Coordinates of C-alpha atoms in Angstrom, one line a residue:
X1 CA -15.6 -157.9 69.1
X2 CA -12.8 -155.7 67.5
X3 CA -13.0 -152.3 68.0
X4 CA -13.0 -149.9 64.8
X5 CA -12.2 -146.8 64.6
X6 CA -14.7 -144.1 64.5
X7 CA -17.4 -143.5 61.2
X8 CA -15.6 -140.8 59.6
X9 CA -12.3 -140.6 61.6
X10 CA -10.0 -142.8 58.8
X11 CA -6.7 -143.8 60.0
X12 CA -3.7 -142.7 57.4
X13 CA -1.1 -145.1 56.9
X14 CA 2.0 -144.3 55.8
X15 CA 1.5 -144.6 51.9
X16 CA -1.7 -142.6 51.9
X17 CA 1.0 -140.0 53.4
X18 CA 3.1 -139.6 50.8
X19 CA 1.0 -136.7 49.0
X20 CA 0.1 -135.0 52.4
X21 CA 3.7 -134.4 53.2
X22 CA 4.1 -132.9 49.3
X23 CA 1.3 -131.0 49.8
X24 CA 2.3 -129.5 53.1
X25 CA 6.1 -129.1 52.7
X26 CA 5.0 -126.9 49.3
X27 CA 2.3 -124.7 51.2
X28 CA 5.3 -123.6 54.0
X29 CA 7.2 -122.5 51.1
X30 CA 4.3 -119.9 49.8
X31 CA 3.2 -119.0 53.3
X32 CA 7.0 -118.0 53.8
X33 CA 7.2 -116.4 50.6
X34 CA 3.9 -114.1 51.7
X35 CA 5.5 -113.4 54.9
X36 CA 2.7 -115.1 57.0
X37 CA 3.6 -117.1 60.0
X38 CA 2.1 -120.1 61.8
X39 CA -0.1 -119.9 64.7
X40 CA -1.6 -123.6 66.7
X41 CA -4.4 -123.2 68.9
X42 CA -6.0 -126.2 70.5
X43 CA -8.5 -128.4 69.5
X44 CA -11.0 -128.2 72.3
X45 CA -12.7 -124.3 73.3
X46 CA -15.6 -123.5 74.5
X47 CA -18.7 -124.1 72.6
X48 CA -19.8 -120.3 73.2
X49 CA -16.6 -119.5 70.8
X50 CA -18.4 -121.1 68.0
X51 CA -22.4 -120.4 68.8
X52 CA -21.1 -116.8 68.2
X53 CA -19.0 -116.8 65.8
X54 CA -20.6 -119.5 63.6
X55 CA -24.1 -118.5 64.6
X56 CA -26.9 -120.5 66.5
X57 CA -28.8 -120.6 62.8
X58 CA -26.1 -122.7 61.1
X59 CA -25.7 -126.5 60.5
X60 CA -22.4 -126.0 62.2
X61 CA -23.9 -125.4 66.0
X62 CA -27.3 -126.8 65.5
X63 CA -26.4 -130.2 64.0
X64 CA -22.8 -130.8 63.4
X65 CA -20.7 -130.0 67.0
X66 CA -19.1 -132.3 69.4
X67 CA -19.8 -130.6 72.3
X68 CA -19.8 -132.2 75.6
X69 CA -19.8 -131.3 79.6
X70 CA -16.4 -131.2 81.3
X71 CA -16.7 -132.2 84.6
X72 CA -17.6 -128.3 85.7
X73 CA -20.4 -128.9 83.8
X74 CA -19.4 -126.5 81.1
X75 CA -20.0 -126.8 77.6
X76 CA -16.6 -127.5 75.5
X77 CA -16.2 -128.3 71.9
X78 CA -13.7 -129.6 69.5
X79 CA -13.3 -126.8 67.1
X80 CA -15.7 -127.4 63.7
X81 CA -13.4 -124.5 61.9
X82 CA -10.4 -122.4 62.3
X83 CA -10.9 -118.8 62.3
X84 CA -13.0 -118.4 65.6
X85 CA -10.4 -119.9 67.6
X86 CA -7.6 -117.9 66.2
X87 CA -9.2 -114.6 66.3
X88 CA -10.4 -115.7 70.3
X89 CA -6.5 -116.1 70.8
X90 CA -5.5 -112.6 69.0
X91 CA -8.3 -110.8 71.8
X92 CA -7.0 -113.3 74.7
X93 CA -3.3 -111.6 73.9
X94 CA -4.9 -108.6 73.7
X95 CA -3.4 -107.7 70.1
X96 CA -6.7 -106.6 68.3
X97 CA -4.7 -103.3 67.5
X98 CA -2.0 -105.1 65.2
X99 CA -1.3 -106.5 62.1
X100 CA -1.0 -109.6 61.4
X101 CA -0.7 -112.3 58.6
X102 CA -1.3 -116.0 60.0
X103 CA -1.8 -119.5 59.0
X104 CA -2.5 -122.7 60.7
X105 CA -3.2 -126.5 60.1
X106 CA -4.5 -129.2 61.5
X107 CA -8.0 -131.8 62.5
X108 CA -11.4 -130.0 62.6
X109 CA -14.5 -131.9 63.7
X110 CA -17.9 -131.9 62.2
X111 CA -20.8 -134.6 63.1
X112 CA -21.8 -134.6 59.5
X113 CA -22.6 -137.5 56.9
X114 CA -19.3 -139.3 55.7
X115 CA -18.9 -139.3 52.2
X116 CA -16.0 -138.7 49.4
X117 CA -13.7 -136.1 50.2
X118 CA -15.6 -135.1 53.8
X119 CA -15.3 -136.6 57.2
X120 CA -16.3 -136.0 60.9
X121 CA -12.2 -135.9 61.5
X122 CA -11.3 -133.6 58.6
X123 CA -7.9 -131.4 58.0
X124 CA -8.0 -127.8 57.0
X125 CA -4.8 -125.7 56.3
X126 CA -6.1 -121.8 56.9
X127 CA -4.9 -118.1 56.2
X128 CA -5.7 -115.3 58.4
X129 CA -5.2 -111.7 57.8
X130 CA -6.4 -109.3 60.4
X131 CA -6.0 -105.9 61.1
X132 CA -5.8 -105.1 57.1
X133 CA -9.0 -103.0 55.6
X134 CA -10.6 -104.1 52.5
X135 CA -8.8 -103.0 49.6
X136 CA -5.0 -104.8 48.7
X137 CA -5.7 -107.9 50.8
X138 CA -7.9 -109.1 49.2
X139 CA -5.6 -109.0 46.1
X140 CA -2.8 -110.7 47.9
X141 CA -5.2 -113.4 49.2
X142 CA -6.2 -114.3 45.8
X143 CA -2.5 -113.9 44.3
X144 CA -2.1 -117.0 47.4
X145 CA -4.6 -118.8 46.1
X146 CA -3.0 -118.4 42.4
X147 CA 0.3 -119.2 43.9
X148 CA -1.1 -122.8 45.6
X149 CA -2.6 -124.2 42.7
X150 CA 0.8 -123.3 40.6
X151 CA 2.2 -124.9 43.1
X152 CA 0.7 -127.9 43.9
X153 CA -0.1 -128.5 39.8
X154 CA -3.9 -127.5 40.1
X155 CA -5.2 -126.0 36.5
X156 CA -8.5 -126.8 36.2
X157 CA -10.1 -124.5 38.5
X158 CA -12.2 -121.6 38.7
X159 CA -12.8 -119.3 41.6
X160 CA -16.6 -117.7 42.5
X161 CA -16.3 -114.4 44.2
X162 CA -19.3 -112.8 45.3
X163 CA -19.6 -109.7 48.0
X164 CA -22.2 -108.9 50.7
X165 CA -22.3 -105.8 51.1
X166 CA -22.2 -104.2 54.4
X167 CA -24.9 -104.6 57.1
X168 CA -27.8 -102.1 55.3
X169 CA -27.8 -104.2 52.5
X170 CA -27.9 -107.3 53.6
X171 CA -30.7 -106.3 55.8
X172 CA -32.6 -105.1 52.6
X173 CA -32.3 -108.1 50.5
X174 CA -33.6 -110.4 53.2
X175 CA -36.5 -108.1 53.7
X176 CA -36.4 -108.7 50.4
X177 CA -36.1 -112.3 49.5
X178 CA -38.6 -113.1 52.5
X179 CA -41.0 -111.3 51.0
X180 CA -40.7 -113.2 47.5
X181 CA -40.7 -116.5 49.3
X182 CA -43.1 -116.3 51.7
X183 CA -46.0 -117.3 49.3
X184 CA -44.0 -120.0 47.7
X185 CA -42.9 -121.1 51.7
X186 CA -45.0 -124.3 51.1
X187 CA -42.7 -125.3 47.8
X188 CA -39.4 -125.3 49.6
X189 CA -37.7 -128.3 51.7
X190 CA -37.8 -128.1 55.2
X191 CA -34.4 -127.6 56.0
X192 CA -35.0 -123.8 53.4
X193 CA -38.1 -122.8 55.3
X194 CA -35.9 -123.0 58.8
X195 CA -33.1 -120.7 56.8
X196 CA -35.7 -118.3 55.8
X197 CA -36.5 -117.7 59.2
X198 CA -33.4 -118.3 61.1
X199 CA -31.3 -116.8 58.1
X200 CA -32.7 -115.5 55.1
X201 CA -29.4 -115.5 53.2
X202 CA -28.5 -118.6 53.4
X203 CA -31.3 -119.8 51.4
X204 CA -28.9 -118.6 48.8
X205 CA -26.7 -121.6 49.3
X206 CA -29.4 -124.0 49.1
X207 CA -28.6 -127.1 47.0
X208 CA -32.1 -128.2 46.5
X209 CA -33.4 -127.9 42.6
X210 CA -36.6 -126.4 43.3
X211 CA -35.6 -123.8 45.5
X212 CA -33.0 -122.8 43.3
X213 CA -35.5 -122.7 40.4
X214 CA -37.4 -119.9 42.6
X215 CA -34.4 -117.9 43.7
X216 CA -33.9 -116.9 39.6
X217 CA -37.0 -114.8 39.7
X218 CA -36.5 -113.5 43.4
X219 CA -34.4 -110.1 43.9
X220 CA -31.0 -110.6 43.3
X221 CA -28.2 -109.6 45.8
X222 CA -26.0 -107.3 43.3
X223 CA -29.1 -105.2 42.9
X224 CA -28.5 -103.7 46.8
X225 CA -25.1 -103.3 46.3
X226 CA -23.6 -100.5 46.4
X227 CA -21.6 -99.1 43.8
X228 CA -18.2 -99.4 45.4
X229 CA -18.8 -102.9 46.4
X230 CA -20.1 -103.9 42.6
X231 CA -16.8 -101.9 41.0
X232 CA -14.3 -103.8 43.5
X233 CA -15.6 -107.2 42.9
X234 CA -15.0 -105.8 38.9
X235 CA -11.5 -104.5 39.8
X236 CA -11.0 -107.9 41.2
X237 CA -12.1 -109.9 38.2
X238 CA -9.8 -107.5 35.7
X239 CA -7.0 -108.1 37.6
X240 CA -7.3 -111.6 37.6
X241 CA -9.1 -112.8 34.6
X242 CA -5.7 -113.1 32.6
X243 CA -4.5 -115.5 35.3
X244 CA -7.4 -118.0 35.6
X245 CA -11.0 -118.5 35.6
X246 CA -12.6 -115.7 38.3
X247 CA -16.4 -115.1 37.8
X248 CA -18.9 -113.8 40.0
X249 CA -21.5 -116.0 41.6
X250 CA -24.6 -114.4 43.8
X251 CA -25.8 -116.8 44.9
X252 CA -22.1 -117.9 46.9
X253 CA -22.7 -116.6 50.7
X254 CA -20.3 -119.1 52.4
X255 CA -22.3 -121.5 55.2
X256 CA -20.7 -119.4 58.7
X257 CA -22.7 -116.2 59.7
X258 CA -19.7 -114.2 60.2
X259 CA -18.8 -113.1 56.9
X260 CA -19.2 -109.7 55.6
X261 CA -17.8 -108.6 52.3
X262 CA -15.6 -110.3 49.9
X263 CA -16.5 -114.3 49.8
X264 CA -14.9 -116.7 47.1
X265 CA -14.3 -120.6 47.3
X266 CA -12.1 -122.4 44.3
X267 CA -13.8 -124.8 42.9
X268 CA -12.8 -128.0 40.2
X269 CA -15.3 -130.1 38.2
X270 CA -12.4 -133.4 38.8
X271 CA -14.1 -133.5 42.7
X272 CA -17.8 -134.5 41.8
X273 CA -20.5 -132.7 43.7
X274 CA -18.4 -131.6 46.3
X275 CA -16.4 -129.2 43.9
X276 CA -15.2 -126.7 46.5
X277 CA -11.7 -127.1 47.7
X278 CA -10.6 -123.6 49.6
X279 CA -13.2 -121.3 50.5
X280 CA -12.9 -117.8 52.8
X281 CA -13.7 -114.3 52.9
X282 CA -14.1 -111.1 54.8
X283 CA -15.2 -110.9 58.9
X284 CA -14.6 -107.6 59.7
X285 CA -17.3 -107.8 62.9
X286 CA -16.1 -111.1 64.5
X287 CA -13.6 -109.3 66.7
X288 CA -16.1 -107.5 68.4
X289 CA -18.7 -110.2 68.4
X290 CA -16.0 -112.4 70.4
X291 CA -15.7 -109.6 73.0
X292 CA -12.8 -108.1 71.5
X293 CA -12.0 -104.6 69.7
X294 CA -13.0 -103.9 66.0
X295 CA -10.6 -105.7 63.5
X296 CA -10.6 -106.1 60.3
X297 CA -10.4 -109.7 58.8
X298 CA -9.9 -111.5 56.2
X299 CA -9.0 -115.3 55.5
X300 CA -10.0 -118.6 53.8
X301 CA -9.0 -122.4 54.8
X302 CA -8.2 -125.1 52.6
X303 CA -9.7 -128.7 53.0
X304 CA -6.6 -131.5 52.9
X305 CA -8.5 -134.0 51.9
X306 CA -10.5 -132.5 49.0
X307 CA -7.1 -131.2 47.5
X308 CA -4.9 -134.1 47.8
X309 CA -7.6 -135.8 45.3
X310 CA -6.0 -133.7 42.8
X311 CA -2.5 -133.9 44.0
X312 CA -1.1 -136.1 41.0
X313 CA 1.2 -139.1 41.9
X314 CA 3.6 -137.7 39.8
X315 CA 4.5 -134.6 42.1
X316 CA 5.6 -137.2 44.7
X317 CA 9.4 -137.3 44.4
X318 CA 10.8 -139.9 46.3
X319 CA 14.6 -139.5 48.5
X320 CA 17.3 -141.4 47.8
X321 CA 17.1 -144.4 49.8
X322 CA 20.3 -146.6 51.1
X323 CA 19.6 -149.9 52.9
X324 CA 21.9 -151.0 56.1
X325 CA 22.3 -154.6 56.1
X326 CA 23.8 -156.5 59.4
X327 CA 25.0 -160.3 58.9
X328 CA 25.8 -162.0 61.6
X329 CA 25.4 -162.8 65.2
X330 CA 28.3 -161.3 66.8
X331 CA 27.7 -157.4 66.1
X332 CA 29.2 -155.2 68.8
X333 CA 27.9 -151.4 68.9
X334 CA 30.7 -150.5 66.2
X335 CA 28.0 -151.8 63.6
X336 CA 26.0 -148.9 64.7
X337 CA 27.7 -146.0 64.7
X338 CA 28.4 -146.5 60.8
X339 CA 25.0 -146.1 60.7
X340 CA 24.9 -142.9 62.8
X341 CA 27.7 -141.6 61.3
X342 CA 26.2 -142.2 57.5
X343 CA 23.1 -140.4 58.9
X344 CA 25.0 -137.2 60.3
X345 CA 26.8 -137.1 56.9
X346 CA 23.6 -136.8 54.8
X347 CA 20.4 -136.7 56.4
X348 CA 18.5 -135.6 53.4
X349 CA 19.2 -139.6 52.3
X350 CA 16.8 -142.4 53.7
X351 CA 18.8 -144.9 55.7
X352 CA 16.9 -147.9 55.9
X353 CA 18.3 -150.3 58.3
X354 CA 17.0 -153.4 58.5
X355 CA 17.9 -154.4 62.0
X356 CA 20.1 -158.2 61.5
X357 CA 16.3 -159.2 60.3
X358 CA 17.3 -162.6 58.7
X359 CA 19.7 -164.0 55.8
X360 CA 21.3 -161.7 53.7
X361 CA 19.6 -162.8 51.1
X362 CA 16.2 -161.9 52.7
X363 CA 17.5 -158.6 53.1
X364 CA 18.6 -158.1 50.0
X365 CA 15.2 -159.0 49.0
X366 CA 13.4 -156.3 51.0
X367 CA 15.8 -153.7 50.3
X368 CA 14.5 -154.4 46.2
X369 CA 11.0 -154.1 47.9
X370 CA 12.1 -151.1 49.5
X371 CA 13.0 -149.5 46.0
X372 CA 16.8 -149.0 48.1
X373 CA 19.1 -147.8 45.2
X374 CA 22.1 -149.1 47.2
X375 CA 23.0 -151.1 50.1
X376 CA 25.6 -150.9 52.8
X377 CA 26.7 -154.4 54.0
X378 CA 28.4 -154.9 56.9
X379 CA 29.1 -158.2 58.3
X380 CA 31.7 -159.8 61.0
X381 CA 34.8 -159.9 58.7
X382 CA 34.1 -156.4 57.6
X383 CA 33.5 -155.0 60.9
X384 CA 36.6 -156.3 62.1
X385 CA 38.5 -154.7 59.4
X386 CA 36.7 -151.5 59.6
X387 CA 35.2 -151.8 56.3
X388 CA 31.9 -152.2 54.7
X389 CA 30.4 -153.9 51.3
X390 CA 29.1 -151.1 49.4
X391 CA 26.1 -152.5 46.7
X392 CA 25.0 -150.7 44.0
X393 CA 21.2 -152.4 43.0
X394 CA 20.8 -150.3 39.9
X395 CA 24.0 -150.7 37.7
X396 CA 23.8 -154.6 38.0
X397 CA 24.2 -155.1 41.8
X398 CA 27.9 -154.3 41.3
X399 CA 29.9 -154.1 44.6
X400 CA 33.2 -152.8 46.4
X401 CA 34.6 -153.0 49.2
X402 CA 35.4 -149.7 51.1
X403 CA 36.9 -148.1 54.6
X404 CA 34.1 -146.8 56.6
X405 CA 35.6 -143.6 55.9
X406 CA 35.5 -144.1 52.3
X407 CA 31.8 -145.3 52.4
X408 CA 30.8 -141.9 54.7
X409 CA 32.9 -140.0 52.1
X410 CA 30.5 -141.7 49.2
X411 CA 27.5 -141.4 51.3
X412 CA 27.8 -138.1 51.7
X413 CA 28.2 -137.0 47.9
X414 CA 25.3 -139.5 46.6

């Protein structure tokens, strides 16, 4: 029997590539631009990290983990999200106290249901601010968000924002919203009756009809707001309403338990039901739930595979591409070092070097398959007069012969 790869792990292949390396190559460029640098932390913690950060009552620990006993018989997971393990490393350096403005990439695991645009091996690309109060981060967060979908040519968009309020008011409107519900307990799906007594505000973020349909005449969240939290979410949408599509949406509460605050996600209509392609928000208590010192927080986390669906073809700009044809049997190392020296002369061209791999001809035939826009031929006659057949397959397949000098010289200006 073969063996597959896992449900929901995909291989990528080199062509599927292509718009991951556009999309990541332009993202460095902002985060540079923003002054934020990277931080990697590994793919395996503990699984405590994430029961506190992420909270017991979420899909996330309950359902969707790959947890596993080492063999001390403790409890290690491969990390389901970002944030928790970078704000474990801040405390672990003991830097709670500073500033900082961080990203990261890289594989996140979730045992969830495979389907288009989410897998059990998925990618995120995250931003994390900590140590900056509420207030002009959350303006430069969404400026980055802006910036990214400029960038990457993303224009149908909108972005939700919603805030929760700080800990008195999020303890009201579950009071609340439990009490509204609890008659109608019988009408809601199973999985809504276990948030409304795990974690009444996630019923919010249901996506079944019916309980939806209730939550319109239930209490809504801006009513236990307080003023200062209604008039920044305002400020927010002002600022940015010129710019793009920003609206407020109650009833977005993000699925992890640590978030307080400012929430948003960007959304687009071309990715079906699963329209969210960047999501974050404010943690301001995670810090000190992780065993560290208070820190304020702030961050979101792109999903890769979500927003290379709307990466167009077109952005891909392919290098310049040379192909390195050997004929003959009798090559010495000379044959080589043209190569080497070609590459050292311009590395931001694609030598392709076919390795003596048949007949010229055949080469000449991949190096058209290749889409080469020249090829460098060098063959036993040439090599013994220190030259090489220089091929131009655009204009005609026209052809000189040059000095190896002369064909570094050309190389090096193409």
């Amino acid at each position: 029997m073969k063996i597959q790869s896992l449900r929901g792990m995909p291989d990528l292949f080199p062509e599927d590539l292509d718009r991951w390396h556009v999309f990541e190559s332009k993202l460095s460029k902002i985060f540079h631009s923003f002054n934020a640098h990277e931080i990697r932390t590994p793919l395996l913690e503990s699984t405590e990290l994430f029961s506190r950060s992420v909270g017991n009552s979420s899909d996330i620990v309950n359902k969707e983990l790959y947890s596993f006993l080492d063999r001390n018989e403790e409890s290690i997971s491969l990390r389901p999200e970002g944030s928790a393990s970078v704000i474990r490393a801040i405390i672990q350096k003991k830097q709670e106290q500073e500033k900082h403005k961080l990203w990261y990439q890289g594989p996140m695991f979730r045992y969830e249901r495979p389907q288009q645009g989410r897998f059990r091996q998925f990618h995120q690309v995250g931003v994390e601010y900590l140590g900056f109060e509420e207030g002009i981060s959350e303006y430069e967060l969404i400026s980055m968000v802006l910036q990214i979908n400029k960038l990457i040519g993303i224009s149908d968009y909108k972005i939700k924002i919603n805030h929760l309020g700080d800990q008195l008011a999020k303890e009201d409107f579950c009071n609340a919203l439990v009490t509204f519900l609890q008659p109608h307990v019988n009408e809601l799906h199973e999985k809504d009756q276990a948030r409304l007594k795990s974690n009444p505000l996630r019923v919010l973020d249901s996506k079944e009809k019916s309980t939806q349909a209730l939550l319109k005449e239930g209490p809504q969240f801006q009513d236990f707001l307080s003023d200062d939290s209604k008039s920044f979410l305002q400020n927010l949408i002002d600022a940015y309403s010129d710019h793009c599509d920003i609206q407020i949406d109650q009833s977005l509460v993000r699925g992890l338990d640590y978030y307080t605050g400012i929430v948003f996600e960007a959304v687009s209509e071309e990715l079906g039901a699963q329209d969210a392609f960047l999501g974050g928000g404010r943690y301001d208590n995670l810090s000190k739930e992780l065993g560290g010192k208070d820190m304020h927080a702030i961050g979101f986390a792109i999903g890769v595979e979500r927003i290379i669906e709307l990466l167009g073809i077109e952005d891909i700009k392919q290098s310049l591409k040379v192909g390195f044809i050997i004929v003959g049997e009798q090559i010495d190392k000379k044959t080589y070092k043209i190569a080497d020296d070609l590459r050292s002369a311009n590395s931001s061209i694609i030598l392709d070097t076919f390795l003596n791999e048949g007949s010229l001809k055949s080469q000449l035939r991949r190096a058209n398959k290749n889409n080469c826009s020249y090829v460098i031929i060098v063959g036993e006659e040439e090599l013994k007069n220190d030259q090489v057949i220089w091929k131009d397959l655009v204009a005609g397949g026209e052809q000189e012969l040059l000095t190896s000098k002369e064909a570094i010289e050309k190389y090096t200006n193409l």
